[in-house]
GROMACS .gro file of C-alpha atoms in nm:
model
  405
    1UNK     CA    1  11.774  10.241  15.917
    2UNK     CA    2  11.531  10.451  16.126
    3UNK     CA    3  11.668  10.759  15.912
    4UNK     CA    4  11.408  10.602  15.629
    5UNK     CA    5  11.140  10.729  15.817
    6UNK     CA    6  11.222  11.124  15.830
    7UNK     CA    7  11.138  11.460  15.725
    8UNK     CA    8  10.934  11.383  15.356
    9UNK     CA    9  10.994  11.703  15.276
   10UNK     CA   10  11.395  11.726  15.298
   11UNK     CA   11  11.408  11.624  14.871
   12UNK     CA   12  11.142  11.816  14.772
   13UNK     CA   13  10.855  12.063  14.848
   14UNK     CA   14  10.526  12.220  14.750
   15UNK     CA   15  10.465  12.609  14.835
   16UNK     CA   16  10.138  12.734  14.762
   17UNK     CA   17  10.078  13.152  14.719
   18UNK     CA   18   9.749  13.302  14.764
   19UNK     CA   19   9.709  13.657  14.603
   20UNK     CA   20   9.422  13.880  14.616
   21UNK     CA   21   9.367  14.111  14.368
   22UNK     CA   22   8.989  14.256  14.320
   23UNK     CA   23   8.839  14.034  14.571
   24UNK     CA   24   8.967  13.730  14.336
   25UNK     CA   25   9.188  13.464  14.506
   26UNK     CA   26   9.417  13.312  14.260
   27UNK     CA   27   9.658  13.000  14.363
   28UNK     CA   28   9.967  12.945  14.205
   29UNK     CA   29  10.162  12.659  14.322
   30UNK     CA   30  10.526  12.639  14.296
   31UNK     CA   31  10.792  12.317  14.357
   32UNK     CA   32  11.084  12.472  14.568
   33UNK     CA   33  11.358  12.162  14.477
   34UNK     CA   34  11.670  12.129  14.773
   35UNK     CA   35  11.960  12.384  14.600
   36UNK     CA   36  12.289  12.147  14.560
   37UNK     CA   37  12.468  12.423  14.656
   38UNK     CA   38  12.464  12.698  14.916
   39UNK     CA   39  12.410  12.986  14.653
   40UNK     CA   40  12.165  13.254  14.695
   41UNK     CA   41  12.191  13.567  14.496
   42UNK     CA   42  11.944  13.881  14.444
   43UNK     CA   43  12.030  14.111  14.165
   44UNK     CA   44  12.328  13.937  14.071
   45UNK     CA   45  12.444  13.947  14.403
   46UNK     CA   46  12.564  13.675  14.673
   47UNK     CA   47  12.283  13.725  15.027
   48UNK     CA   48  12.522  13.470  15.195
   49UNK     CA   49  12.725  13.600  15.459
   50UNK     CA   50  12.859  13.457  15.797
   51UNK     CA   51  13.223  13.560  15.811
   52UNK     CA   52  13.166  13.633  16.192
   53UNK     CA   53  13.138  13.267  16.249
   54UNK     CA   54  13.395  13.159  16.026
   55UNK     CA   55  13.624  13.390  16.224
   56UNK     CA   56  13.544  13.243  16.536
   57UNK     CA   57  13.573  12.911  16.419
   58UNK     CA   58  13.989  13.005  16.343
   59UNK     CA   59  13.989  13.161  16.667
   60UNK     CA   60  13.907  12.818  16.852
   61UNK     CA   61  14.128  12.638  16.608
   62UNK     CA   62  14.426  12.848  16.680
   63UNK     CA   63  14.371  12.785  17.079
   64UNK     CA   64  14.351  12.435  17.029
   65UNK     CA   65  14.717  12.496  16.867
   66UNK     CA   66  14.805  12.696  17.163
   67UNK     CA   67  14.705  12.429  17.425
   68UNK     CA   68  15.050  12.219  17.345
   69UNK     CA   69  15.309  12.520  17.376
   70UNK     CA   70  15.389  12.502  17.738
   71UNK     CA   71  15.698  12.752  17.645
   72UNK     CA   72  15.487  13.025  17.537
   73UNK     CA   73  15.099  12.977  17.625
   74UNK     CA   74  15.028  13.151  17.964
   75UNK     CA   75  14.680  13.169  18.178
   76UNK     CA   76  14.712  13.548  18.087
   77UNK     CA   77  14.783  13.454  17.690
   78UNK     CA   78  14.520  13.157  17.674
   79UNK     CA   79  14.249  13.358  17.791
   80UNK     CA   80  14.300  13.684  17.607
   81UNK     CA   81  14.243  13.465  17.330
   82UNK     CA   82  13.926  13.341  17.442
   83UNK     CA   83  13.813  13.673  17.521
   84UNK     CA   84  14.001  13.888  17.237
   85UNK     CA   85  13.994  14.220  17.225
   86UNK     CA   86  13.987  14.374  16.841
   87UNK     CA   87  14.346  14.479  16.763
   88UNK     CA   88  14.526  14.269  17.018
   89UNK     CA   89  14.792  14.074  16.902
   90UNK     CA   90  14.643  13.693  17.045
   91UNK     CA   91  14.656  13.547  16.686
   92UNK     CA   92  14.874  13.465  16.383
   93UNK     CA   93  14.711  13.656  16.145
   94UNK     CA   94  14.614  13.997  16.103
   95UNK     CA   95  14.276  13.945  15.971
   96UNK     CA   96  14.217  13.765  16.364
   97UNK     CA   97  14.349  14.029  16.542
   98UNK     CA   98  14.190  14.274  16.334
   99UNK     CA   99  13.863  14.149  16.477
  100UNK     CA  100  13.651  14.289  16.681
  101UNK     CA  101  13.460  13.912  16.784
  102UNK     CA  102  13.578  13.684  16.966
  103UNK     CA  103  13.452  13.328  17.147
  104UNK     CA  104  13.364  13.411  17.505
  105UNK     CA  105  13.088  13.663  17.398
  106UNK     CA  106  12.898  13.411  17.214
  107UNK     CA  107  12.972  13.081  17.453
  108UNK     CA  108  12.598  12.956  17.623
  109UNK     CA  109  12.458  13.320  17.538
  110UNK     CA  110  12.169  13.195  17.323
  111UNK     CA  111  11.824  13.375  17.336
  112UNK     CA  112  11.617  13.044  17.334
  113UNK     CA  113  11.800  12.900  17.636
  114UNK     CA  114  12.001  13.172  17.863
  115UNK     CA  115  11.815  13.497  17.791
  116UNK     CA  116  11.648  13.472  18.082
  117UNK     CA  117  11.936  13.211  18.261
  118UNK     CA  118  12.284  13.456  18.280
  119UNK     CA  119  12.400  13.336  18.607
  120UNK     CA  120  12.441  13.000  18.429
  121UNK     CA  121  12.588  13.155  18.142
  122UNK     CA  122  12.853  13.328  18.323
  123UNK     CA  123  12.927  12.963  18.492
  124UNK     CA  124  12.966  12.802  18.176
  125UNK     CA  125  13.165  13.085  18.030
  126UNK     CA  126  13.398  13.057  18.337
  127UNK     CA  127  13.398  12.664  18.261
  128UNK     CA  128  13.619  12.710  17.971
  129UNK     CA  129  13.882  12.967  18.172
  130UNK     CA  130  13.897  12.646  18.467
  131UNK     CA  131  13.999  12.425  18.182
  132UNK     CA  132  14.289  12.653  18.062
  133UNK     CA  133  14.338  12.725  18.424
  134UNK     CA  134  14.402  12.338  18.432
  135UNK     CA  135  14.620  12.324  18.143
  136UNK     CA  136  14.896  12.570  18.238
  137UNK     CA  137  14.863  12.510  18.638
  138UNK     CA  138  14.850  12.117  18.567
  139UNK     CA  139  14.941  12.035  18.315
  140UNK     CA  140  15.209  12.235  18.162
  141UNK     CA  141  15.491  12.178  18.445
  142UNK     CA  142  15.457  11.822  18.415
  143UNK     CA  143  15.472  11.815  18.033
  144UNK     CA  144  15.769  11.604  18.014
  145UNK     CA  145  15.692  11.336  18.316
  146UNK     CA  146  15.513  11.017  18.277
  147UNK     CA  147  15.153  11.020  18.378
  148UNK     CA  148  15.031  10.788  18.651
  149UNK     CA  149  14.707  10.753  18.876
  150UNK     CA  150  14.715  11.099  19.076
  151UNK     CA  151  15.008  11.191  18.865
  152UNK     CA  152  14.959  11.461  18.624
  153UNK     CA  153  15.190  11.384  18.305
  154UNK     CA  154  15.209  11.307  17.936
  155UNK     CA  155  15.084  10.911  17.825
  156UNK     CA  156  15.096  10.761  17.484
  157UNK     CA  157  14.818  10.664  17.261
  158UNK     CA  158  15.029  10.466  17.003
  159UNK     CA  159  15.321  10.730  16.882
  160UNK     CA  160  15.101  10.988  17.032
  161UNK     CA  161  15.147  11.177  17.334
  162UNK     CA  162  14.868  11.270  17.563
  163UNK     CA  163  14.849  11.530  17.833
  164UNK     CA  164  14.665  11.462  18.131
  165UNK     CA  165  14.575  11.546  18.465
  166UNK     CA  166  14.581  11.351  18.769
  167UNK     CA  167  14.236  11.227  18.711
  168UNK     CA  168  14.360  11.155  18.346
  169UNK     CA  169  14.124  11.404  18.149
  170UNK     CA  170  14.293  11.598  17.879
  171UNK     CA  171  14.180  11.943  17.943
  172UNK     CA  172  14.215  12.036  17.599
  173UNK     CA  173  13.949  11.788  17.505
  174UNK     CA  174  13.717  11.949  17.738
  175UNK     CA  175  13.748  12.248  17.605
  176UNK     CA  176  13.704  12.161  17.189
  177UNK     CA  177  13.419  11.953  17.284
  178UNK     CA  178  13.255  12.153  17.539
  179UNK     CA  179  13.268  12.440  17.344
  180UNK     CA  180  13.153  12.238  17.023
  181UNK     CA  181  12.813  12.260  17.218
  182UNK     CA  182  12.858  12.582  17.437
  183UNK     CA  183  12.950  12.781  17.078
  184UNK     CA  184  12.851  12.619  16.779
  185UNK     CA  185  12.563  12.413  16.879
  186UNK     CA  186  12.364  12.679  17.095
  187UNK     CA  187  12.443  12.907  16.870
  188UNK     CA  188  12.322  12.719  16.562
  189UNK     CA  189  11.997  12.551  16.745
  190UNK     CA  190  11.858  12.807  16.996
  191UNK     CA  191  12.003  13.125  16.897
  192UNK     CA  192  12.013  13.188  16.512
  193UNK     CA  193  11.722  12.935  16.444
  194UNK     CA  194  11.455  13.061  16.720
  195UNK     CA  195  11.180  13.246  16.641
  196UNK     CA  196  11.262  13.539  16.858
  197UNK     CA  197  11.576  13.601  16.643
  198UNK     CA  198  11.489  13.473  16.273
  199UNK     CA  199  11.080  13.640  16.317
  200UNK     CA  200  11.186  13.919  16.537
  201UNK     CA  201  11.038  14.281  16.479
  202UNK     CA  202  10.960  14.341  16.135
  203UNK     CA  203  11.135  14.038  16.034
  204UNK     CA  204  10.900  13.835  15.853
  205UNK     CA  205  10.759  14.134  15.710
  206UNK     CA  206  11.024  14.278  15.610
  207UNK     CA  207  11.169  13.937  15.436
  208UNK     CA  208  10.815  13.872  15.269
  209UNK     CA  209  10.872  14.200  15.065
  210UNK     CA  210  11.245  14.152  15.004
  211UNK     CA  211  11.302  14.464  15.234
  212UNK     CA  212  11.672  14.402  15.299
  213UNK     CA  213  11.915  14.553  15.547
  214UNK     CA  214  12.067  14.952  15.477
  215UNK     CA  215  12.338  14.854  15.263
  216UNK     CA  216  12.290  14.459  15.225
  217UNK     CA  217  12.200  14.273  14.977
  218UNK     CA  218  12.024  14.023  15.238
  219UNK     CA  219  11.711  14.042  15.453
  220UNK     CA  220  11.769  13.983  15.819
  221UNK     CA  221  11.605  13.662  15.795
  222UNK     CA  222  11.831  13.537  15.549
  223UNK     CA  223  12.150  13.657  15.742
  224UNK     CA  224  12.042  13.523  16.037
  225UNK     CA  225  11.989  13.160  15.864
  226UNK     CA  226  12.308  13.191  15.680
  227UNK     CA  227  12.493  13.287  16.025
  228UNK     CA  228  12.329  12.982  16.182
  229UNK     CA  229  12.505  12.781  15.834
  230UNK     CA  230  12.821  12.957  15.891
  231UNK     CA  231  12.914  12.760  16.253
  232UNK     CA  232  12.905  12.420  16.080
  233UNK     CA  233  13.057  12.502  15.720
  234UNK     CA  234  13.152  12.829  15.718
  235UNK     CA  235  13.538  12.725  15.755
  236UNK     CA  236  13.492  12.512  15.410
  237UNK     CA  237  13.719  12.607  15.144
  238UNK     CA  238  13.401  12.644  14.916
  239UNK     CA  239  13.128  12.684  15.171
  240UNK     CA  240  12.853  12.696  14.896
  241UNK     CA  241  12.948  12.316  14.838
  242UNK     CA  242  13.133  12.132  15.149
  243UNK     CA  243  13.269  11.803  15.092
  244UNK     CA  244  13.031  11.652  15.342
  245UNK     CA  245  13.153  11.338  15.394
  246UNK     CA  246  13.497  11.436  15.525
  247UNK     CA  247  13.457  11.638  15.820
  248UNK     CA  248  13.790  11.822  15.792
  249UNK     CA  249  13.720  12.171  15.776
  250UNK     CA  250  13.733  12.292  16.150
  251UNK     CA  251  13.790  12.068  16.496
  252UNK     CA  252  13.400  12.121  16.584
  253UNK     CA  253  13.077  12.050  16.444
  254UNK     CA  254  13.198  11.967  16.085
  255UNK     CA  255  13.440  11.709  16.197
  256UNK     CA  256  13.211  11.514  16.399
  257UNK     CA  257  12.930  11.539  16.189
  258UNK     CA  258  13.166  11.374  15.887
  259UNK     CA  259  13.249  11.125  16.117
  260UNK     CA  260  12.895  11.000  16.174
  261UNK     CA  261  12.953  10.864  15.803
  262UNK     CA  262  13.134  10.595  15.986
  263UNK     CA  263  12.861  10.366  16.152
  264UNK     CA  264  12.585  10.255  15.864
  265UNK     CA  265  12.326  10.350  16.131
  266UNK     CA  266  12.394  10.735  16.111
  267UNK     CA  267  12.561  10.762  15.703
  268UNK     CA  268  12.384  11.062  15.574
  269UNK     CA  269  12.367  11.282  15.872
  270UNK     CA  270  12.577  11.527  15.720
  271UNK     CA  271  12.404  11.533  15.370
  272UNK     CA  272  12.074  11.568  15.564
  273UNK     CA  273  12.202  11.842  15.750
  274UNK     CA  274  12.338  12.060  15.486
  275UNK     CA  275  12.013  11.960  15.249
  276UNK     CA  276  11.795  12.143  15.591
  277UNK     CA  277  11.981  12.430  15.553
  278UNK     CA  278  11.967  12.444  15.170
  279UNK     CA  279  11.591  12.387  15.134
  280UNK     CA  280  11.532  12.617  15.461
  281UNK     CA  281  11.713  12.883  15.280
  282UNK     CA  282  11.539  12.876  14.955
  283UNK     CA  283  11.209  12.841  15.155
  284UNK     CA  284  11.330  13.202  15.310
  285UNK     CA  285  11.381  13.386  14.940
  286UNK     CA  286  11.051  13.219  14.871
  287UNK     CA  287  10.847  13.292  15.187
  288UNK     CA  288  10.733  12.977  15.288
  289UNK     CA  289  10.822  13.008  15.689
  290UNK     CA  290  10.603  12.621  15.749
  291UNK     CA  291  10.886  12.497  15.529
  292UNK     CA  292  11.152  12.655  15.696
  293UNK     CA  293  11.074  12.555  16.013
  294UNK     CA  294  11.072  12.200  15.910
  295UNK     CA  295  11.391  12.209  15.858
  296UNK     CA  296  11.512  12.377  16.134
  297UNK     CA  297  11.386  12.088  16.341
  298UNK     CA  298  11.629  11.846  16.104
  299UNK     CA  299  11.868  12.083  16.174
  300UNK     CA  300  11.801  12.042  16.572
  301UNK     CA  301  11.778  11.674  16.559
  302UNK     CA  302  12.036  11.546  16.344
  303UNK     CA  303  12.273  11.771  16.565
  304UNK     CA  304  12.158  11.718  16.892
  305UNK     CA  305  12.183  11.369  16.797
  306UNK     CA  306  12.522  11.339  16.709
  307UNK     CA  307  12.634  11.471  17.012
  308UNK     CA  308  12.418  11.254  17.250
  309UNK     CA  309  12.569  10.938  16.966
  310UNK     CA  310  12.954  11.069  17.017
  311UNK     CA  311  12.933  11.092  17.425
  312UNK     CA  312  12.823  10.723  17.412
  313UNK     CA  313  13.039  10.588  17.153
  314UNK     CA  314  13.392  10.709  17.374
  315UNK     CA  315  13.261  10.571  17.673
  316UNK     CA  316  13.235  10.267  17.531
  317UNK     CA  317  13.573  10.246  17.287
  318UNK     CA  318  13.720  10.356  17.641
  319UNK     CA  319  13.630  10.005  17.726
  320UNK     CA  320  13.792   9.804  17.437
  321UNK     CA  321  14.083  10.007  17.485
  322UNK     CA  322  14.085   9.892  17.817
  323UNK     CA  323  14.051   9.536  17.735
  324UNK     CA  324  14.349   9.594  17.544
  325UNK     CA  325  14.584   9.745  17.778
  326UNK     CA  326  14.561  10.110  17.591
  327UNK     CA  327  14.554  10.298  17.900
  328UNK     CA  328  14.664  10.595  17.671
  329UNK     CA  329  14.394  10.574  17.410
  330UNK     CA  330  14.155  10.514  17.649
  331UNK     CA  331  14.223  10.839  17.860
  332UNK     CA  332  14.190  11.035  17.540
  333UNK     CA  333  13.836  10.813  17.455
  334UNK     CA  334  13.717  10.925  17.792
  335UNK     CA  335  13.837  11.285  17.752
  336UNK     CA  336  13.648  11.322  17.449
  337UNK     CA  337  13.333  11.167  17.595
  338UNK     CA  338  13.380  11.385  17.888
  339UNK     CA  339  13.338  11.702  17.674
  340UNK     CA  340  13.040  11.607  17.504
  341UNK     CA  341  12.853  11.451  17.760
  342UNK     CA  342  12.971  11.831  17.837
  343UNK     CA  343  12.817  11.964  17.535
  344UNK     CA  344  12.468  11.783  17.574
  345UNK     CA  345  12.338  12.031  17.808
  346UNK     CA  346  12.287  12.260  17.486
  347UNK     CA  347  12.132  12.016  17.286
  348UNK     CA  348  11.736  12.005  17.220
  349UNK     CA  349  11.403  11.805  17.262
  350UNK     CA  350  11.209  11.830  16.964
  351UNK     CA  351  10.891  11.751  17.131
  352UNK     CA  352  11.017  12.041  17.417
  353UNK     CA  353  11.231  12.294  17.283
  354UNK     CA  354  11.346  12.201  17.621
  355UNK     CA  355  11.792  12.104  17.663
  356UNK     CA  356  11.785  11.731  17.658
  357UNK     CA  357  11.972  11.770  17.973
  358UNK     CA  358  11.996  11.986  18.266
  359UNK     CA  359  12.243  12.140  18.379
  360UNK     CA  360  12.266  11.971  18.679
  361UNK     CA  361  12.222  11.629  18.525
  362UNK     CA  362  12.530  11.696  18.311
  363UNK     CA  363  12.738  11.849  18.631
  364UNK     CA  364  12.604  11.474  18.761
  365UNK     CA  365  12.697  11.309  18.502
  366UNK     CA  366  13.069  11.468  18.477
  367UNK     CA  367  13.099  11.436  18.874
  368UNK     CA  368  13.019  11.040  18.838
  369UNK     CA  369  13.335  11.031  18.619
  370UNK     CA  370  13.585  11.192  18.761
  371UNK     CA  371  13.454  11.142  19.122
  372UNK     CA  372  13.299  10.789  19.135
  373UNK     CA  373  13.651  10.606  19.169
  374UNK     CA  374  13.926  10.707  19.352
  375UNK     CA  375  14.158  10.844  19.041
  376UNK     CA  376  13.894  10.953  18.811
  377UNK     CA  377  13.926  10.785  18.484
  378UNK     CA  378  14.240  10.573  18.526
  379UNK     CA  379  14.056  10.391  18.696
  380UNK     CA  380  13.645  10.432  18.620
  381UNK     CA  381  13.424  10.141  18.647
  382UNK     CA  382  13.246   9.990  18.293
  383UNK     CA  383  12.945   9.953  18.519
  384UNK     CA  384  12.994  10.362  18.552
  385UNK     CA  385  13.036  10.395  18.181
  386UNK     CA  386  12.724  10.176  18.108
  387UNK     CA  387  12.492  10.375  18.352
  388UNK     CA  388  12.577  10.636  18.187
  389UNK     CA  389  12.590  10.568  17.846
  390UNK     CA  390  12.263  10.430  17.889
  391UNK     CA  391  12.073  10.739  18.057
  392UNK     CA  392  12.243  10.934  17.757
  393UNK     CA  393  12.092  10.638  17.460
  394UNK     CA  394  11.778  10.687  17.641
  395UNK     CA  395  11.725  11.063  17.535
  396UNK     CA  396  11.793  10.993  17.145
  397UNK     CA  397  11.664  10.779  16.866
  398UNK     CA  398  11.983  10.538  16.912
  399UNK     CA  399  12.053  10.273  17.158
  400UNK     CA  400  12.397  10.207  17.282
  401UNK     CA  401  12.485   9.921  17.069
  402UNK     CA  402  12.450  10.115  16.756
  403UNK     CA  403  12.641  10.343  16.886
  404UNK     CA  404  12.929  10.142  16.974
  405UNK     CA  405  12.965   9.972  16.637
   0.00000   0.00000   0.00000
């Protein structure tokens, strides 16, 4: 559909050189073809690394784990995870512990949006303690009763338990989804891919004459880029070549993005995506930074626009499952929506470099659904869901039917 009408340059590119030598300008033009896989070598050597973000992508997995073991996960427990320290024992394997990163550090900390913003940074790093605070105060002594409007309690969706609150949002759905955005996304869009962090210092200089970090094989350009790569498919069993379509390498980004393979209107999105960061990479090792920054703004885009497209399509499944008495399923629809309207605030305008949202239009937003009836989502208006899915549509390229096919 509209997708016919981007980014000319995502299959294939030109790169001109200019070289002076003896006052004579000589132009040598070279085709820079999108690499098939994510494989960049110099010397004989691999330049890819990102293991930092494929460690913090098993640290969020594992706490997702740890959200359903009322008998063992603790306020104490759930947030030493969140904020590990290297050498505690918060995870099940060594190589976790072992680590000296961990996921609080890096949530809404990104250059382009919170440099200069760390009052709201703190907030939205104390966000995600308030929704473990939720789970184990909540939560977790009414695991085994029956949810109910103003009842905290487990529900089914189907053969599937879920765990709500009394307002019926699954704090564990806040929390993968919020920090889907809060991590991954501001990470990926306005940390690793602005220009204060990929052209910073002697950056571009240093990368234009293959002047590579003491001991590295890479320049910092490239590791930044390939960090940036390493929060959406750097938890692939072959990250050089995901299997894009499936979307079942982490909880996060990956899974969502596979998922937009779904609905005809966004098929693609993830082959686009990982093309971006192919082409943007070999436009690094060949020093064309115009090309690269094309396809950072793919990068932005498609992203940002998944998120915006997965808000609106729970709100409205919450509706069907309504309709069709799946109280259950339609909690969980609502919990997921919840945490990415959550995660929009770290999305971007392409246009701006502005958030699509600010924050206090998403604390709005999240207030009007929890807040605007008298037990939150149990009982939340479709005129409320609408509204809202609406104002969301109206920031993207989508519309809310498209996204609710």
């Amino acid at each position: 559909m509209k997708k016919l009408l981007l980014y000319p340059l995502a299959l294939t590119s030109f790169l001109f050189f200019s070289c002076e030598d003896d006052d004579t300008l000589q132009d040598t033009q070279n085709e820079i073809a999108t690499p098939t896989e994510y494989t960049f070598e110099r010397d004989g050597e691999s330049t890819v690394s990102f293991s930092g973000q494929t460690t913090r992508i098993r640290m969020a997995e594992e706490m997702i784990t740890a959200f359903f073991d009322p008998n063992i996960s603790t306020v104490e427990s759930l947030n030493a995870m969140y904020a590990h320290e290297e050498g505690a024992n918060d995870f099940s394997s060594d190589a976790l512990n072992n680590s000296g990163k961990n996921i609080k550090s890096k949530v809404a900390t990104s250059i382009d949006f919170f440099a200069a913003n760390t009052v709201e940074s703190a907030q939205i790093q104390q966000d995600f303690e308030t929704f473990i605070a939720g789970q184990v105060n909540e939560v977790f002594p009414a695991w085994n009763s029956l949810a109910a409007p103003g009842v905290p309690g487990q529900i089914a969706e189907g053969t599937t338990p879920r765990y709500v609150n009394a307002k019926g949002l699954e704090y564990d759905q806040a929390f993968v989804k919020g920090l889907l955005g809060a991590l991954m996304t501001d990470q990926m869009l306005n940390n690793y891919f602005s220009t204060a962090v990929l052209d910073a210092g002697q950056n571009i200089e240093n990368n234009t004459n293959d002047v590579t970090e003491e001991g590295k094989p890479y320049t910092t350009m490239e590791h930044k880029w390939d960090e940036a790569y390493g929060y959406i498919f750097g938890n692939a069993p072959n990250p050089a070549n995901p299997l894009l379509s499936v979307g079942e390498d982490d909880s996060y980004l990956n899974k969502y993005l596979g998922r937009q393979e779904d609905d005809p209107d966004f098929a693609g999105a993830s082959q686009r995506v990982f093309d971006a960061f192919a082409l943007g990479r070999a436009a690094i090792v060949a020093k064309n930074y115009e090309l690269r920054d094309e396809q950072i703004e793919i990068v932005r885009e498609e992203i940002s626009e998944m998120i915006g497209f997965r808000a609106v399509y729970y709100l409205q499944i919450a509706k069907v499952q309504f309709n069709n008495n799946n109280i259950g399923a339609a909690l969980h629809d609502l919990s997921e929506g919840y945490g990415f309207i959550y995660s929009l605030r770290f999305t971007r305008n392409p246009d701006t470099g502005a958030p699509n949202f600010s924050s206090e239009e998403i604390d709005g937003y999240l207030t009007q659904m929890l807040e605007s009836s008298p037990d939150g989502l149990w009982d939340i208006s479709f005129e409320t869901l609408d509204e809202l899915s609406n104002t969301i549509a109206a920031r993207f390229n989508f519309t809310v039917e498209e996204a609710s096919n």
